[in-house]
């Protein structure tokens, strides 16, 4: 079958190991099912995989892609939950130490077909297109859990979203606005700041700019480049929720004094549960809020999408269709 996969790693030139070609059809083990992929979306995770982060050499060749929407074996329209937990695991699957994401241990979604545990399918409402639904399982689910589960934010709270252009960041802005929060966002880029206003930010600022108010929570995915500003933007008792470190994990100043003196909370967040994915789908269905799609490409042109993400030339999600 057609597939987009990694056949080697390169930390300097991740696209060197990207192959657009053919892989064998998958067999669904007991308890798993086959989904025919209609649309899949690109995440920074796919670039990390090509750099050899989170993926072992022995697992190569590995079909990339965590996110997909398509048809199940009965022809129902479904969204695929990307977190694969151990069959014996009970409860919140993001706490399962043996969990993995599609394309880490099990073949990913950039292909004609993907096999997943039966319990990982969530019905796709007719109101969402396959392209929109394919944006949800990683970036949008991560944003949902950051805001509402880990951040415990409520309508009327004020939130700062760092790095407005990213896939997770655009999801954070749209979801926060749909849920009645006051939304501040930063970006290094003037055009991205304007677009952030269009998708729901109340106010936008240059990266690192002093804010007019202290916020209840900061949603952090940039890491080193914005960490200090995130900590300095919080009200006493506020929370920073972190799910990524695009600019690097080693900060110049961890702002430890400020963290204890202002009694700030630093909260990690990773992906989300199948239940949260179903709630996210319901939220979009009910509010009319939709994922911002930067561009839709046929999966055969996947390299173009990877190049755009690697160069940072993205606002919203890149979607591949079959
Ligand atoms: N823990 C999880 O479950 C989980 C799930 C999804 C993603 N993630 C992680 O979250 C991060 C974001 O993912 P994504 O898919 O949204 O990636 P992305 O679309 O590539 O987002 C990157 C954004 O980060 C900002 N940025 C990058 N370098 C920067 C710098 N030096 N200074 C300031 N801002 C910078 C940019 O914002 P501006 O250009 O607007 O300034 C850019 O738009 C990644 O590290 C990813 O691995 C984690």
XYZ file of C-alpha atoms and ligand atoms in Angstrom:
370
model
C 0.000 0.000 0.000
C 1.005 3.652 -0.343
C 2.841 4.983 2.725
C 5.058 7.834 3.922
C 7.753 6.461 6.221
C 11.108 6.991 7.919
C 13.953 4.697 6.868
C 16.820 6.447 8.702
C 17.447 9.230 11.225
C 19.291 12.517 10.829
C 19.317 15.158 13.545
C 20.649 17.855 11.152
C 18.691 16.958 8.014
C 15.541 15.119 9.154
C 14.014 15.035 5.665
C 16.917 12.867 4.414
C 15.229 9.805 5.956
C 11.711 10.555 4.625
C 10.434 8.098 1.987
C 7.218 8.466 -0.018
C 6.654 4.946 -1.313
C 5.122 1.562 -0.581
C 4.845 -0.577 2.566
C 3.110 -3.944 3.151
C -0.624 -3.960 3.992
C -1.109 -4.249 7.779
C -2.732 -7.219 9.563
C -4.985 -6.340 12.493
C -4.122 -8.472 15.572
C -6.854 -9.816 17.902
C -8.829 -6.878 19.354
C -7.503 -4.443 16.734
C -9.222 -3.105 13.641
C -8.267 -1.611 10.266
C -9.103 1.999 9.381
C -9.029 3.192 5.764
C -7.392 6.618 6.000
C -9.141 9.559 4.301
C -7.100 12.347 5.912
C -4.109 12.569 8.257
C -2.370 15.594 9.755
C 1.277 16.427 10.330
C 2.697 17.123 13.793
C 6.073 18.275 15.043
C 6.267 14.720 16.429
C 6.799 13.454 12.848
C 9.868 15.679 12.484
C 11.177 14.523 15.882
C 10.755 10.918 14.650
C 12.934 11.633 11.569
C 15.541 13.077 13.954
C 15.466 9.826 15.940
C 13.692 11.306 18.974
C 11.103 8.930 20.473
C 11.696 6.270 17.795
C 14.188 3.385 18.042
C 16.493 2.401 15.160
C 15.213 -1.238 15.350
C 11.665 0.024 14.644
C 12.657 1.344 11.179
C 11.199 1.465 8.592
C 8.295 3.163 10.385
C 5.226 4.702 8.749
C 4.933 8.224 10.167
C 1.802 10.044 11.349
C -0.158 10.022 14.613
C -3.431 11.550 13.442
C -6.094 10.179 11.117
C -9.762 10.191 10.230
C -11.323 7.658 7.910
C -13.660 4.678 7.647
C -13.741 1.687 9.971
C -14.307 -1.874 8.685
C -18.108 -1.313 8.740
C -17.817 1.926 6.752
C -18.493 4.242 9.748
C -16.712 7.619 9.775
C -14.204 7.629 12.646
C -11.422 9.620 14.284
C -8.402 7.598 15.445
C -7.129 8.060 19.027
C -3.320 7.970 18.735
C -2.386 6.846 22.275
C -1.873 3.063 22.381
C -1.946 1.814 25.962
C -1.163 -1.659 27.293
C -4.265 -3.933 27.049
C -4.091 -4.513 30.823
C -4.040 -0.776 31.663
C -7.075 0.674 33.478
C -7.922 4.379 33.751
C -6.232 7.448 32.228
C -4.091 5.985 29.447
C -1.699 8.978 29.433
C -0.364 7.675 32.789
C 0.386 4.188 31.403
C 4.219 3.912 31.488
C 4.023 1.418 28.576
C 1.864 3.644 26.359
C 3.116 4.773 22.958
C 1.891 7.010 20.180
C 1.095 5.671 16.724
C 4.338 5.710 14.676
C 6.521 5.007 17.744
C 5.970 1.247 18.234
C 3.019 0.660 15.885
C 2.858 1.815 12.250
C 1.458 5.332 11.777
C -1.319 6.980 9.805
C 0.407 8.357 6.660
C -0.770 5.376 4.598
C -3.804 3.861 2.911
C -4.559 1.872 6.070
C -3.709 1.913 9.768
C -4.475 -0.737 12.407
C -5.441 0.313 15.955
C -7.104 -1.225 19.032
C -10.907 -1.244 18.532
C -11.347 0.982 21.610
C -9.253 3.729 19.967
C -11.993 4.737 17.512
C -14.202 7.765 18.201
C -17.246 8.449 15.960
C -16.768 11.426 13.617
C -19.824 13.705 13.512
C -21.083 14.662 10.032
C -20.492 18.339 10.939
C -16.706 17.810 10.840
C -14.951 17.149 7.521
C -12.347 14.371 7.362
C -9.666 17.100 7.013
C -10.888 18.859 10.191
C -11.294 15.614 12.126
C -7.746 14.554 11.184
C -6.367 17.597 13.020
C -7.752 16.521 16.392
C -5.987 13.436 17.828
C -2.589 14.980 18.699
C -2.320 18.803 18.606
C -5.961 19.522 19.409
C -6.300 16.800 22.040
C -3.091 18.059 23.673
C -4.514 21.592 23.726
C -7.824 20.365 25.183
C -6.122 18.544 28.080
C -3.719 21.447 28.725
C -6.559 23.958 29.097
C -9.372 22.038 30.749
C -7.853 19.025 32.555
C -4.319 20.001 33.602
C -4.931 23.779 33.568
C -8.441 23.405 35.062
C -9.403 26.695 33.385
C -12.957 28.035 33.485
C -14.928 30.608 31.485
C -13.747 34.085 32.480
C -10.138 33.057 33.304
C -7.253 34.718 31.423
C -4.753 32.559 29.526
C -1.530 33.324 27.640
C -0.636 31.151 24.623
C 3.031 31.304 23.578
C 4.136 30.873 19.916
C 0.780 31.576 18.270
C 1.616 29.959 14.927
C 2.067 26.363 16.055
C -0.415 23.520 15.591
C -0.958 23.168 19.352
C -0.961 26.953 19.837
C -3.657 27.629 17.224
C -5.737 24.870 18.825
C -5.232 26.454 22.266
C -6.380 29.864 21.010
C -9.497 28.525 19.280
C -10.531 26.203 22.128
C -9.873 28.790 24.845
C -12.010 31.359 23.025
C -14.799 28.812 22.397
C -14.818 28.027 26.141
C -15.215 31.680 27.203
C -11.664 32.463 28.343
C -9.829 35.752 27.824
C -7.033 34.840 25.384
C -3.641 36.568 25.066
C -1.114 35.232 22.546
C 2.482 35.920 21.506
C 4.283 35.360 18.228
C 7.609 36.484 16.764
C 5.850 37.237 13.513
C 3.524 40.187 12.782
C 1.452 38.244 10.216
C 0.962 35.356 12.667
C -0.119 37.828 15.368
C -2.816 39.191 13.009
C -4.016 35.688 12.220
C -4.104 34.838 15.927
C -6.579 37.711 16.393
C -8.704 36.328 13.545
C -8.975 32.877 15.163
C -9.956 34.164 18.601
C -7.139 35.848 20.533
C -8.367 39.013 22.314
C -4.882 40.589 22.350
C -1.547 39.681 20.750
C 2.032 40.632 21.653
C 5.546 40.221 20.317
C 7.369 37.280 21.888
C 8.828 38.446 25.220
C 6.767 41.685 25.437
C 5.568 42.799 28.882
C 1.824 42.066 29.213
C -0.687 44.647 30.526
C -2.106 42.079 32.991
C -0.867 39.015 34.849
C -2.595 35.858 33.641
C -4.182 32.890 35.447
C -2.297 30.374 33.297
C 0.263 30.138 30.492
C 0.132 27.427 27.847
C 3.764 26.656 26.978
C 5.003 24.570 24.015
C 8.021 26.648 22.927
C 10.323 25.916 25.882
C 13.666 27.668 26.229
C 12.810 30.754 24.129
C 9.675 31.694 26.108
C 10.025 30.008 29.551
C 11.204 33.024 31.498
C 8.522 35.261 29.966
C 5.882 32.644 30.761
C 6.845 32.550 34.445
C 7.007 36.353 34.663
C 3.532 36.677 33.092
C 1.712 34.695 35.824
C -0.337 36.102 38.706
C 0.531 34.786 42.186
C -0.723 31.200 42.396
C -0.995 30.951 38.604
C -0.098 27.870 36.561
C 2.186 27.158 33.639
C 1.076 24.106 31.673
C 3.864 22.722 29.469
C 3.539 20.113 26.730
C 6.497 20.853 24.449
C 9.926 22.436 24.047
C 10.229 23.307 20.340
C 13.087 25.786 20.919
C 14.912 23.443 23.331
C 14.458 21.977 26.827
C 17.389 23.642 28.627
C 16.383 27.032 29.961
C 18.853 29.844 30.733
C 16.951 30.869 33.872
C 14.379 28.520 35.441
C 13.014 31.462 37.513
C 12.972 29.255 40.626
C 12.787 32.178 43.057
C 9.717 33.571 41.366
C 8.140 30.083 41.256
C 8.319 29.573 45.048
C 7.745 33.177 46.093
C 4.616 33.603 43.962
C 3.555 29.994 44.671
C 3.310 29.199 40.967
C 2.371 25.752 39.712
C 4.317 24.023 36.926
C 2.188 21.300 35.340
C 3.195 18.852 32.631
C 0.696 17.668 30.050
C 0.926 14.944 27.431
C -1.644 14.052 24.781
C -5.034 13.095 26.265
C -7.432 10.234 26.814
C -9.938 8.696 24.422
C -12.674 10.196 26.632
C -11.127 13.661 26.261
C -10.932 13.152 22.469
C -14.669 12.341 22.427
C -15.348 15.486 24.554
C -13.234 17.588 22.172
C -15.211 16.262 19.180
C -18.465 17.126 21.011
C -17.184 20.626 21.874
C -16.441 21.365 18.202
C -19.753 19.862 17.088
C -21.666 21.993 19.619
C -19.810 25.325 19.280
C -18.963 25.386 15.569
C -15.281 26.031 16.443
C -13.051 24.378 13.826
C -9.360 23.494 13.447
C -7.381 26.014 11.447
C -5.969 24.198 8.427
C -2.837 25.836 6.996
C -2.921 23.721 3.829
C -4.288 20.467 2.451
C -1.933 18.380 0.312
C -2.374 14.999 -1.340
C -0.398 12.504 0.760
C 1.819 11.908 -2.282
C 3.117 15.492 -1.727
C 3.881 14.879 1.968
C 7.496 16.055 1.564
C 6.227 19.591 0.827
C 4.344 19.583 4.134
C 7.370 18.326 6.087
C 9.540 21.035 4.477
C 7.052 23.748 5.486
C 6.964 22.527 9.095
C 10.765 22.210 9.271
C 11.159 25.820 8.100
C 8.480 27.106 10.519
C 6.370 28.344 7.595
C 3.067 27.175 9.070
C -0.017 28.698 10.636
C -2.314 25.939 11.830
C -2.358 22.324 10.704
C -0.970 20.680 7.567
C -3.347 17.961 6.371
C -2.643 15.127 3.926
C -5.517 13.475 2.032
C -5.931 10.085 0.284
N 3.294 16.477 24.987
C 2.476 16.210 23.971
O 1.600 15.375 24.059
C 2.628 16.995 22.718
C 1.632 16.928 21.748
C 1.756 17.743 20.626
C 2.876 18.555 20.492
N 3.847 18.543 21.434
C 5.038 19.395 21.316
O 4.615 20.750 21.327
C 5.458 21.531 20.482
C 4.621 22.271 19.450
O 4.086 21.328 18.548
P 3.386 21.815 17.231
O 2.982 20.610 16.449
O 2.376 22.845 17.599
O 4.663 22.453 16.504
P 4.748 23.629 15.484
O 3.444 23.698 14.741
O 5.990 23.437 14.715
O 4.869 24.948 16.468
C 6.011 25.590 16.669
C 5.744 27.044 17.151
O 6.675 27.331 18.176
C 7.085 28.679 18.118
N 8.560 28.753 18.160
C 9.425 27.891 17.609
N 10.699 28.296 17.874
C 10.596 29.430 18.589
C 11.549 30.334 19.136
N 12.862 30.139 19.008
N 11.093 31.414 19.806
C 9.765 31.628 19.953
N 8.814 30.790 19.422
C 9.236 29.720 18.770
C 6.631 29.262 16.813
O 5.709 30.290 17.102
P 5.776 31.733 16.372
O 6.440 31.533 15.034
O 4.343 32.122 16.276
O 6.563 32.626 17.270
C 6.016 28.075 16.065
O 4.841 28.455 15.378
C 6.456 20.548 19.850
O 7.680 20.626 20.558
C 5.802 19.207 20.024
O 6.736 18.161 20.097
C 3.738 17.781 22.549
